[in-house]
Amino acid sequence: MKDSRHIKDLLYEQVARIGKATCSPKRLELIELLCQGEKTVETLAREAAISMKLASAHLRELRAARLVETTRQGKNVIYRIANRAVAEFWVAIRSLAEDRLVELRLALEQMASHPGEMAPRDRKSLVKLAKQGEVIVLDVRPVNEYEAAHLPFARSLPLDELKSRLAELPVGKTIVAYCRGPYCLMARDAVDLLRKKGFDAVRLPEGVAEWGIVPVR
Amino acid sequence: MKDSRHIKDLLYEQVARIGKATCSPKRLELIELLCQGEKTVETLAREAAISMKLASAHLRELRAARLVETTRQGKNVIYRIANRAVAEFWVAIRSLAEDRLVELRLALEQMASHPGEMAPRDRKSLVKLAKQGEVIVLDVRPVNEYEAAHLPFARSLPLDELKSRLAELPVGKTIVAYCRGPYCLMARDAVDLLRKKGFDAVRLPEGVAEWGIVPVR
DNA sequence: ATAACAATCTAATGATTGTTAGACCAATGT
DNA sequence: ACATTGGTCTAACAATCATTAGATTGTTAT
């Protein structure tokens, strides 16, 4: 009796497709990764620490909800978020989760209680300082993510190259490191290293998605 | 490194709790109902057309994600949305669904192709007209929902009393009927009836949640 | 061609859910 | 005390989902 269902039920069912796509931790992680820029299945699998088969299955779900799109490029299939609204939703659902779930707040506070955690700061004034060169905003994500989208006046210096490229950084200035967002640990690790080496470094627990900056095709 | 990956998975898992709560059509419907005002399990079950047991089970899930809260009042348990953020999320996930899913847009257009569908209009000017009494904004939801929260300058006239209380309405003026939101059919039915009776009636396919008005405790 | 690679599809599994029935609990009225 | 009403808990079944292995489809390189 599928056709006997009320129109109304059909509407809620459609909305629930979005919920279904976002009810799995790994799928959320994939969305966050895609918010950093388009990626191949292989890359996504590696960065989310899952098998390619599983990644493919999850991406299928995300595609079924039309949150992501694909194009083929040679042997690779490239995934990207469908549009800006998806990135905004990722920020929104996370923000609701943080609002409602103490467990999440506690876990985040634990992360943030690390030395070098930055106090929340006005974005505009940070940009101004970065523009004037008074602070260095450091993007420690992989280069291709920096190229896809980055914060204004940010410099790229991927975490895994940081140790060998410390000489490029000025000693006197404050370094504000950021990565994929509050759930990503790369900036924290970068700050740990920088402080150990005598730099004045803090972590900005935000990324491009939080700033409303979305990689364009 | 394994240690830090563990904490990361925990974060996504927490966010996924929100997704899990919103991946069922009936739970979404319950959220929408609760956005209209607090309600007992019995009422929710009746209005969502499900058994009380099933309603209770779904509400349990919503409570597990802390999207709703309860108090006991005599024999009844009263549910309400936890705060304004939940209502905003309901609007947000619906808006993403509408953005991404053609099927949903089509279904909505089908609903909206009814005669008397109102063109999207500036809210401020509608409020102004309502304030001046040049249009009648009619809230056709049950009275208790009107009492919990309603649009500015709206008059309450529940759908099931409409037929017997037509005399209360002015004949010359445009009547703008609204209900629980775009997925609710009460305003549409009200408009059908009003037009049949010679009134100049249109449906505003929005409700309190869409206007950012949330029932307060 | 053949091989190699990236990714998907299919099928199978075990684990989670949705849903219901029946037992149970908590408040009210008699 | 008892019955009644509103709601939850437990257990059970069916349906769905996550995950993996194995076969399959495109694409590129040789």
XYZ file of C-alpha atoms (C1' of nucleotides) in Angstrom:
494
model
C 0.000 0.000 0.000
C 2.755 2.391 -0.823
C 0.521 4.681 -2.847
C -1.976 4.954 -0.023
C 0.560 6.836 2.035
C -0.340 10.394 2.727
C 1.483 13.150 0.861
C 2.571 14.481 4.192
C 4.430 11.302 5.115
C 6.263 11.572 1.836
C 7.583 15.003 2.767
C 8.970 13.923 6.121
C 10.469 10.890 4.431
C 12.418 13.099 2.084
C 13.781 15.205 4.917
C 14.689 12.016 6.751
C 16.976 11.137 3.828
C 19.231 13.946 4.975
C 19.081 12.609 8.525
C 19.948 9.128 7.301
C 22.969 10.451 5.477
C 24.198 12.177 8.600
C 23.540 9.488 11.212
C 26.859 7.735 10.777
C 30.060 9.100 12.351
C 32.157 8.079 9.384
C 29.854 9.763 6.922
C 30.086 12.960 8.932
C 33.852 12.675 8.871
C 33.727 12.261 5.104
C 31.582 15.377 4.813
C 34.061 17.326 6.886
C 36.912 16.122 4.709
C 35.026 17.108 1.575
C 34.405 20.542 3.048
C 38.170 21.013 2.796
C 38.133 20.372 -0.945
C 37.371 17.701 -3.515
C 39.041 14.351 -3.024
C 39.282 10.902 -4.553
C 37.756 7.876 -2.854
C 41.243 6.637 -2.119
C 42.214 9.836 -0.362
C 38.984 9.947 1.588
C 39.427 6.350 2.690
C 42.975 7.004 3.813
C 42.175 10.220 5.649
C 39.117 8.762 7.363
C 41.105 5.612 8.175
C 38.681 3.191 6.587
C 38.839 0.728 3.706
C 38.129 1.964 0.223
C 35.173 -0.361 -0.028
C 33.627 1.042 3.085
C 34.348 4.579 1.990
C 32.697 3.852 -1.330
C 29.628 2.466 0.429
C 29.336 5.510 2.678
C 29.856 7.881 -0.228
C 27.084 6.066 -2.039
C 24.748 6.968 0.813
C 25.862 10.575 0.738
C 25.295 10.637 -2.991
C 21.860 9.099 -2.555
C 20.975 12.072 -0.355
C 22.614 14.266 -3.000
C 24.924 15.857 -0.496
C 27.944 15.026 -2.640
C 28.636 14.859 -6.352
C 31.208 13.046 -8.430
C 33.175 13.367 -11.595
C 35.588 10.905 -13.058
C 39.135 12.033 -13.755
C 41.067 9.295 -15.431
C 41.169 6.321 -13.142
C 39.906 8.303 -10.196
C 36.454 9.334 -9.132
C 36.475 12.711 -7.486
C 33.948 13.558 -4.809
C 32.938 17.009 -3.687
C 30.164 18.501 -1.607
C 27.179 19.438 -3.725
C 27.220 23.075 -2.697
C 27.748 25.580 0.083
C 24.545 24.520 1.845
C 26.096 21.164 2.710
C 29.061 22.787 4.416
C 26.712 25.106 6.270
C 24.672 22.133 7.408
C 27.772 20.371 8.679
C 28.513 23.408 10.811
C 24.860 23.621 11.901
C 24.428 20.011 12.999
C 27.734 20.178 14.843
C 26.657 23.339 16.558
C 23.361 21.798 17.639
C 25.207 18.732 18.896
C 27.529 20.943 20.888
C 24.591 22.877 22.253
C 22.641 19.804 23.363
C 25.222 17.169 24.261
C 27.333 17.734 27.351
C 29.442 14.739 26.418
C 30.547 16.535 23.289
C 31.288 19.751 25.148
C 33.352 17.836 27.674
C 35.341 16.052 24.995
C 35.995 19.348 23.240
C 37.041 21.052 26.439
C 39.463 18.241 27.070
C 40.962 18.875 23.663
C 40.984 22.599 24.205
C 42.593 22.415 27.629
C 45.834 21.759 25.834
C 48.347 24.585 26.100
C 48.151 26.965 23.161
C 44.425 26.877 22.737
C 43.295 30.190 21.416
C 40.582 32.186 23.092
C 37.693 32.842 20.758
C 38.539 36.001 18.920
C 36.870 38.366 16.570
C 37.467 37.133 13.043
C 37.680 40.572 11.522
C 40.466 41.709 13.819
C 42.360 38.489 13.221
C 42.182 39.069 9.476
C 43.394 42.621 10.003
C 46.376 41.474 12.016
C 47.150 38.805 9.423
C 46.906 41.339 6.620
C 49.288 43.679 8.389
C 51.635 40.762 8.946
C 51.507 41.134 12.698
C 50.473 37.525 13.120
C 51.107 34.561 10.872
C 47.988 32.563 10.096
C 49.265 29.098 9.332
C 47.278 26.518 7.384
C 48.720 23.165 8.418
C 46.478 21.024 6.221
C 47.772 19.252 3.117
C 48.672 21.674 0.329
C 45.810 20.683 -1.944
C 43.307 21.615 0.743
C 44.966 24.982 1.123
C 44.737 25.431 -2.622
C 41.051 24.493 -2.647
C 40.167 27.068 -0.002
C 41.897 28.802 2.882
C 41.451 31.572 5.409
C 42.326 35.093 4.293
C 46.067 35.847 4.333
C 46.895 32.346 5.508
C 50.199 30.686 4.654
C 50.381 27.020 3.798
C 52.713 24.820 5.786
C 51.449 21.256 6.046
C 51.913 19.561 9.393
C 54.140 16.799 8.019
C 56.536 19.359 6.555
C 56.493 21.636 9.563
C 59.485 20.161 11.334
C 61.753 20.507 8.321
C 60.569 23.974 7.352
C 60.640 25.756 10.696
C 63.259 28.139 9.333
C 60.619 29.760 7.122
C 58.777 31.072 10.157
C 59.583 34.363 11.916
C 60.541 33.962 15.549
C 59.044 37.088 17.069
C 55.522 36.887 15.724
C 52.510 35.053 17.017
C 51.620 32.078 14.863
C 47.940 31.163 14.623
C 47.632 27.614 13.352
C 44.423 26.160 12.004
C 43.396 22.982 10.234
C 40.109 21.342 9.249
C 38.136 22.601 12.178
C 37.519 21.997 15.873
C 37.528 18.207 15.489
C 40.820 18.081 13.682
C 44.005 17.608 15.639
C 46.582 18.751 13.129
C 46.683 22.338 14.357
C 47.005 21.134 17.931
C 49.974 18.971 17.010
C 51.481 21.851 15.054
C 51.125 24.178 18.028
C 52.701 21.591 20.328
C 55.693 21.333 18.042
C 56.019 25.070 17.486
C 55.900 25.866 21.186
C 58.484 23.206 21.872
C 60.704 24.968 19.367
C 60.248 28.317 21.049
C 57.597 29.871 18.863
C 54.621 31.824 20.170
C 51.925 29.614 18.676
C 48.192 29.232 19.317
C 45.532 27.037 17.801
C 42.528 28.522 16.069
C 39.924 25.764 16.429
C 38.147 26.688 13.222
C 38.533 25.916 9.572
C 37.242 27.125 6.249
C 33.772 25.623 6.769
C 33.304 27.547 10.020
C 34.287 30.747 8.253
C 31.783 30.114 5.492
C 34.539 29.620 2.957
C 33.775 26.779 0.586
C 36.052 25.242 -2.043
C 34.837 26.152 -5.503
C 34.957 23.945 -8.540
C 48.472 8.795 17.503
C 46.019 5.974 18.020
C 44.989 7.634 21.225
C 44.142 10.899 19.508
C 42.217 9.150 16.756
C 40.073 7.571 19.401
C 38.943 10.894 20.786
C 38.218 12.128 17.275
C 35.873 9.228 16.557
C 34.108 10.072 19.772
C 33.372 13.564 18.537
C 31.820 12.427 15.271
C 29.869 9.830 17.182
C 28.294 12.508 19.324
C 27.278 14.564 16.326
C 25.852 11.428 14.740
C 23.489 11.171 17.709
C 21.692 14.202 16.315
C 21.608 12.581 12.900
C 20.199 9.390 14.403
C 17.444 11.333 16.094
C 16.495 12.993 12.833
C 16.689 10.040 10.452
C 13.130 8.877 11.012
C 10.187 10.597 9.314
C 7.955 10.179 12.335
C 10.522 11.678 14.662
C 10.798 14.680 12.395
C 7.046 15.007 12.467
C 7.128 14.890 16.251
C 9.746 17.623 16.303
C 7.601 19.765 14.060
C 4.615 19.223 16.328
C 6.660 20.137 19.377
C 7.813 23.311 17.640
C 4.178 24.398 17.842
C 4.122 24.065 21.609
C 4.475 21.529 24.388
C 2.286 18.447 24.182
C 1.501 15.213 25.975
C 2.481 11.848 24.533
C -1.170 11.143 23.879
C -1.620 14.320 21.857
C 1.569 13.747 19.935
C 0.546 10.188 19.105
C -2.868 11.313 17.902
C -1.563 14.203 15.835
C 1.197 12.138 14.259
C -1.264 9.294 13.690
C 0.757 6.649 15.482
C 0.220 4.487 18.546
C 1.137 5.868 21.917
C 3.692 3.113 22.349
C 5.432 4.002 19.142
C 5.278 7.687 19.965
C 6.816 6.959 23.336
C 9.613 4.962 21.710
C 10.380 7.733 19.227
C 10.266 10.379 21.933
C 12.709 8.290 23.886
C 15.148 8.566 20.996
C 14.630 12.299 20.790
C 15.233 12.569 24.495
C 18.370 10.458 24.190
C 19.713 13.090 21.786
C 18.488 15.753 24.269
C 16.447 17.440 21.593
C 13.343 17.279 23.780
C 12.659 17.543 27.486
C 9.847 16.337 29.686
C 7.996 17.223 32.806
C 5.216 15.312 34.462
C 1.930 17.060 35.061
C -0.408 14.814 36.955
C -1.024 11.727 34.918
C 0.501 13.239 31.823
C 4.057 13.589 30.672
C 4.580 16.777 28.753
C 7.189 16.980 26.026
C 8.727 20.124 24.632
C 11.709 20.990 22.445
C 14.820 21.594 24.503
C 15.371 25.114 23.186
C 15.228 27.416 20.227
C 18.199 25.717 18.574
C 16.124 22.593 17.970
C 13.449 24.522 16.104
C 16.123 26.276 14.091
C 17.652 22.936 13.218
C 14.305 21.595 12.068
C 14.054 24.537 9.694
C 17.668 24.071 8.625
C 17.510 20.364 7.810
C 14.263 20.911 5.944
C 15.811 23.720 3.986
C 18.817 21.581 3.055
C 16.494 18.757 2.022
C 14.553 21.144 -0.162
C 17.763 22.460 -1.649
C 19.160 19.039 -2.502
C 16.194 16.783 -3.195
C 14.183 17.438 -6.346
C 11.601 14.916 -5.192
C 10.825 17.102 -2.213
C 10.614 20.247 -4.315
C 8.248 18.499 -6.693
C 6.014 17.288 -3.891
C 5.914 20.771 -2.412
C 5.130 22.358 -5.745
C 2.276 19.923 -6.155
C 0.939 21.051 -2.808
C 1.506 24.695 -3.646
C -0.143 24.510 -7.057
C -3.439 24.564 -5.222
C -5.432 27.724 -5.743
C -4.826 30.239 -3.003
C -1.164 29.585 -2.565
C 0.514 32.759 -1.485
C 3.514 34.116 -3.311
C 6.490 34.493 -1.010
C 6.145 37.886 0.554
C 8.200 40.139 2.706
C 7.450 39.325 6.318
C 7.818 42.859 7.551
C 5.236 44.250 5.177
C 2.839 41.444 6.018
C 3.151 42.286 9.700
C 2.544 45.931 8.889
C -0.627 45.143 6.956
C -1.799 42.855 9.742
C -1.096 45.519 12.337
C -3.095 48.072 10.392
C -5.894 45.547 10.048
C -5.734 45.592 6.270
C -5.296 41.846 6.136
C -6.384 39.208 8.629
C -3.634 36.792 9.580
C -5.463 33.659 10.624
C -3.920 30.963 12.777
C -5.910 27.813 12.023
C -4.015 25.514 14.393
C -5.575 24.241 17.624
C -6.034 26.983 20.204
C -3.357 25.716 22.567
C -0.754 26.003 19.821
C -1.836 29.564 19.164
C -1.514 30.265 22.870
C 1.964 28.739 22.983
C 3.236 30.923 20.140
C 1.798 32.670 17.118
C 2.674 35.123 14.373
C 2.396 38.824 15.185
C -1.166 40.174 15.081
C -2.562 36.770 14.180
C -6.091 35.762 15.171
C -6.870 32.243 16.324
C -9.556 30.316 14.495
C -8.893 26.571 14.529
C -9.660 24.716 11.326
C -12.294 22.494 12.905
C -14.219 25.514 14.148
C -13.819 27.515 10.977
C -17.043 26.397 9.296
C -19.186 27.367 12.267
C -17.446 30.661 12.949
C -17.242 32.162 9.476
C -19.416 35.057 10.617
C -16.534 36.380 12.702
C -14.519 37.126 9.589
C -14.764 40.352 7.559
C -15.834 39.809 3.964
C -13.869 42.503 2.197
C -10.428 41.841 3.583
C -7.751 39.429 2.447
C -7.336 36.543 4.841
C -3.871 35.058 5.182
C -4.144 31.615 6.747
C -1.183 29.764 8.210
C -0.696 26.607 10.245
C 2.284 24.512 11.361
C 4.410 25.204 8.352
C 4.904 24.198 4.733
C 4.262 20.509 5.394
C 1.003 21.071 7.212
C -2.241 20.985 5.268
C -4.564 22.738 7.692
C -4.079 26.191 6.170
C -4.623 24.779 2.713
C -7.912 23.227 3.772
C -8.902 26.450 5.490
C -8.189 28.441 2.349
C -10.188 25.981 0.244
C -13.148 26.396 2.541
C -12.859 30.166 2.780
C -12.632 30.631 -0.973
C -15.625 28.390 -1.457
C -17.500 30.700 0.873
C -16.501 33.762 -1.087
C -13.615 35.032 1.007
C -10.381 36.341 -0.434
C -8.068 33.859 1.244
C -4.466 32.823 0.651
C -2.197 30.335 2.352
C 1.030 31.439 3.970
C 3.127 28.258 3.863
C 5.065 29.137 6.970
C 4.598 28.729 10.678
C 6.086 29.979 13.902
C 9.257 27.879 13.527
C 10.003 29.437 10.130
C 9.569 32.896 11.630
C 11.959 32.075 14.440
C 9.182 32.257 17.007
C 9.486 29.538 19.605
C 7.021 28.609 22.353
C 8.402 29.574 25.733
C 7.955 27.692 28.962
C 45.959 -7.805 -25.926
C 47.223 -7.860 -21.056
C 48.111 -6.030 -16.696
C 47.381 -2.776 -13.136
C 44.688 0.320 -10.787
C 40.520 2.888 -8.941
C 36.136 2.280 -7.816
C 31.694 0.078 -7.758
C 28.365 -3.746 -7.484
C 26.617 -7.996 -5.421
C 25.952 -10.977 -1.901
C 26.555 -12.454 2.697
C 27.268 -11.644 7.603
C 26.209 -9.745 11.908
C 24.616 -5.660 14.379
C 21.040 -1.924 14.921
C 16.566 -0.286 14.382
C 11.311 -0.025 14.001
C 7.352 -1.816 15.669
C 4.254 -4.246 18.498
C 2.455 -6.830 22.571
C 2.393 -7.524 27.414
C 4.052 -6.395 31.860
C 4.857 -2.681 34.658
C 4.910 2.031 37.037
C 3.007 6.478 38.596
C -0.746 9.584 39.502
C -5.718 10.270 40.131
C -10.365 9.271 41.584
C -13.516 6.439 44.206
C -7.812 -0.317 49.139
C -9.025 -0.700 44.133
C -9.694 0.570 39.357
C -8.509 3.798 35.685
C -5.683 6.467 32.831
C -1.247 7.911 30.798
C 3.103 6.465 29.915
C 7.305 3.542 30.047
C 10.048 -0.851 30.030
C 11.102 -5.434 28.292
C 11.202 -8.759 24.978
C 10.512 -10.299 20.515
C 10.271 -10.209 15.552
C 11.028 -8.199 11.103
C 13.382 -4.774 8.537
C 17.275 -2.136 7.738
C 22.170 -0.976 8.014
C 27.360 -1.600 8.412
C 30.978 -4.090 6.977
C 33.606 -7.234 4.299
C 34.904 -10.488 0.488
C 34.728 -11.510 -4.340
C 33.450 -10.461 -8.854
C 33.006 -6.641 -12.176
C 33.492 -2.156 -14.654
C 36.130 1.615 -16.455
C 40.542 3.665 -17.388
C 45.457 3.913 -18.243
C 49.912 2.009 -19.218
C 52.686 -1.489 -21.454
